[in-house]
Short mmCIF file of C-alpha atoms and ligand atoms in Angstrom, two decimals:
data_model
loop_
_atom_site.label_atom_id
_atom_site.label_comp_id
_atom_site.label_asym_id
_atom_site.label_seq_id
_atom_site.Cartn_x
_atom_site.Cartn_y
_atom_site.Cartn_z
CA MET D 153 0.12 -15.14 -7.32
CA VAL D 154 -3.06 -13.61 -8.73
CA PRO D 155 -4.11 -10.89 -6.29
CA ALA D 156 -7.76 -10.48 -5.34
CA TYR D 157 -7.15 -7.47 -3.09
CA LEU D 158 -4.96 -4.40 -2.92
CA ILE D 159 -3.86 -3.46 0.59
CA ILE D 160 -2.73 0.08 1.29
CA HIS D 161 -0.16 0.89 3.96
CA HIS D 162 1.88 3.75 5.24
CA THR D 163 5.42 2.98 6.29
CA GLY D 164 4.73 4.65 9.62
CA ALA D 165 8.18 6.20 9.63
CA GLU D 166 9.70 9.12 7.83
CA GLU D 167 12.08 7.28 5.54
CA LYS D 168 13.90 9.29 2.91
CA ASP D 169 12.96 7.04 0.03
CA ALA D 170 11.96 3.52 -1.05
CA ALA D 171 15.59 2.36 -1.02
CA GLN D 172 15.75 3.03 2.71
CA VAL D 173 12.64 0.92 3.32
CA ARG D 174 14.12 -1.90 1.20
CA ARG D 175 17.41 -1.78 3.14
CA TYR D 176 15.49 -2.00 6.40
CA HIS D 177 13.44 -5.01 5.30
CA LEU D 178 16.55 -6.76 3.95
CA SER D 179 18.20 -6.15 7.33
CA LEU D 180 15.37 -8.21 8.87
CA GLY D 181 16.43 -11.13 6.69
CA TRP D 182 13.55 -10.80 4.24
CA ARG D 183 14.19 -11.70 0.60
CA ASP D 184 13.13 -8.22 -0.55
CA VAL D 185 11.12 -5.26 0.61
CA GLY D 186 7.77 -6.49 1.93
CA TYR D 187 5.59 -4.31 -0.29
CA HIS D 188 5.00 -4.68 -4.03
CA PHE D 189 4.98 -0.93 -4.62
CA LEU D 190 6.14 2.11 -2.69
CA ILE D 191 5.16 5.71 -3.28
CA GLU D 192 7.71 8.31 -2.31
CA ARG D 193 6.88 11.84 -1.14
CA ASP D 194 7.33 13.37 -4.57
CA GLY D 195 4.90 10.87 -6.07
CA ASN D 196 7.61 8.69 -7.55
CA THR D 197 6.30 5.11 -7.65
CA VAL D 198 8.94 2.47 -7.01
CA ALA D 199 8.53 -1.25 -7.69
CA GLY D 200 9.06 -3.39 -4.61
CA ARG D 201 9.13 -7.17 -4.67
CA SER D 202 7.77 -8.89 -7.77
CA PRO D 203 3.97 -9.12 -7.93
CA ALA D 204 4.57 -12.80 -8.71
CA LEU D 205 5.74 -13.27 -5.10
CA PRO D 206 3.57 -13.28 -1.98
CA GLY D 207 3.98 -10.10 0.02
CA ALA D 208 5.28 -9.52 3.53
CA HIS D 209 2.94 -6.73 4.48
CA CYS D 210 -0.26 -8.19 5.93
CA ARG D 211 -0.33 -11.63 7.49
CA THR D 212 -3.87 -11.02 8.79
CA ASP D 213 -6.63 -12.94 6.97
CA GLY D 214 -4.04 -14.57 4.71
CA MET D 215 -3.59 -11.36 2.78
CA ASN D 216 0.10 -11.85 2.02
CA GLY D 217 -0.90 -14.68 -0.31
CA ARG D 218 -3.82 -12.99 -2.05
CA SER D 219 -3.11 -9.27 -2.26
CA LEU D 220 -0.59 -6.77 -3.48
CA GLY D 221 0.79 -4.38 -0.88
CA VAL D 222 1.21 -0.69 -1.67
CA ALA D 223 2.94 1.59 0.84
CA LEU D 224 3.02 5.35 1.05
CA ILE D 225 6.20 6.59 2.66
CA GLY D 226 5.55 8.64 5.77
CA ASN D 227 3.57 8.50 8.98
CA LEU D 228 -0.01 9.22 7.90
CA GLU D 229 -1.19 8.94 11.46
CA GLU D 230 0.65 12.25 11.98
CA HIS D 231 0.10 14.13 8.71
CA PRO D 232 -1.81 13.79 5.44
CA PRO D 233 -0.20 12.27 2.35
CA LEU D 234 1.31 14.85 0.04
CA PRO D 235 -0.82 15.75 -3.01
CA ASP D 236 1.68 14.18 -5.42
CA GLN D 237 1.58 10.97 -3.39
CA LEU D 238 -2.20 10.80 -3.58
CA THR D 239 -2.16 11.42 -7.32
CA ALA D 240 0.41 8.67 -7.78
CA LEU D 241 -1.54 6.30 -5.52
CA LEU D 242 -4.72 6.73 -7.56
CA ALA D 243 -2.85 6.25 -10.83
CA LEU D 244 -1.18 3.10 -9.55
CA LEU D 245 -4.39 1.65 -8.08
CA THR D 246 -6.31 2.40 -11.27
CA GLY D 247 -3.75 0.49 -13.30
CA LEU D 248 -3.66 -2.45 -10.87
CA CYS D 249 -7.46 -2.67 -10.62
CA ARG D 250 -7.67 -2.81 -14.42
CA CYS D 251 -4.81 -5.27 -14.77
CA TYR D 252 -6.13 -7.76 -12.20
CA ALA D 253 -9.87 -6.98 -12.49
CA ILE D 254 -10.04 -5.91 -8.85
CA PRO D 255 -13.12 -3.81 -7.93
CA PRO D 256 -12.60 -0.69 -5.74
CA GLU D 257 -14.33 -2.35 -2.77
CA ARG D 258 -11.43 -4.81 -2.64
CA VAL D 259 -8.96 -1.99 -2.19
CA LEU D 260 -8.53 -1.88 1.58
CA GLY D 261 -6.54 0.08 4.08
CA HIS D 262 -4.50 -2.32 6.22
CA ARG D 263 -6.69 -1.56 9.26
CA GLU D 264 -9.80 -2.55 7.27
CA VAL D 265 -8.60 -6.12 6.79
CA ARG D 266 -10.72 -8.47 8.88
CA GLY D 267 -8.97 -9.08 12.18
CA ALA D 268 -6.25 -6.46 11.67
CA LYS D 269 -5.14 -4.57 14.75
CA THR D 270 -3.32 -1.58 13.39
CA ALA D 271 -3.84 2.10 12.67
CA CYS D 272 -2.13 1.62 9.29
CA PRO D 273 -2.34 3.43 6.85
CA GLY D 274 -3.00 6.20 9.34
CA ARG D 275 -5.99 8.39 10.12
CA TYR D 276 -5.05 10.96 7.49
CA LEU D 277 -5.56 8.55 4.59
CA ASP D 278 -9.28 8.49 3.82
CA MET D 279 -9.86 5.09 2.25
CA ASN D 280 -13.51 5.83 1.43
CA ALA D 281 -12.38 8.84 -0.58
CA VAL D 282 -9.70 6.74 -2.28
CA ARG D 283 -12.24 4.07 -3.28
CA HIS D 284 -14.69 6.71 -4.44
CA LEU D 285 -12.14 8.42 -6.68
CA LEU D 286 -10.93 5.07 -7.89
CA GLY D 287 -14.46 4.04 -8.83
CA GLU D 288 -14.94 7.25 -10.78
CA GLY D 289 -11.69 6.71 -12.64
CA LEU D 290 -12.56 3.13 -13.52
CA THR D 291 -15.97 3.83 -15.01
ZN1 ZN T 315 0.20 -1.67 7.10
#
């Protein structure tokens, strides 16, 4: 799969780490964790399912088949991401945008996907600020 979009999520729960999210998704019978990357509280970035595989993170608008899913661990509807998480998110997105030639305007919060009915990735993640910083880093 060649992704045209990057979709940002929060896990919406306060998991301890990426391994806990993976165990949960496997318990649902999925072949692997639904996201392609997870960012833990300390900023550690963990690979999820292979970017070669479609995701299981955003069925809306066919995004599972044309985007990579990146999840921040935590409930960002309740609290902001930790500074190390934001730093790691920007570093990861910068690398992925370069690798796949994805412009910042195609980096969307889950709720910004056309037709999505979700608060994900939470009101404390400012996607406009993320895209702005990303654009600055890419120029
Ligand atoms: Zn989401």
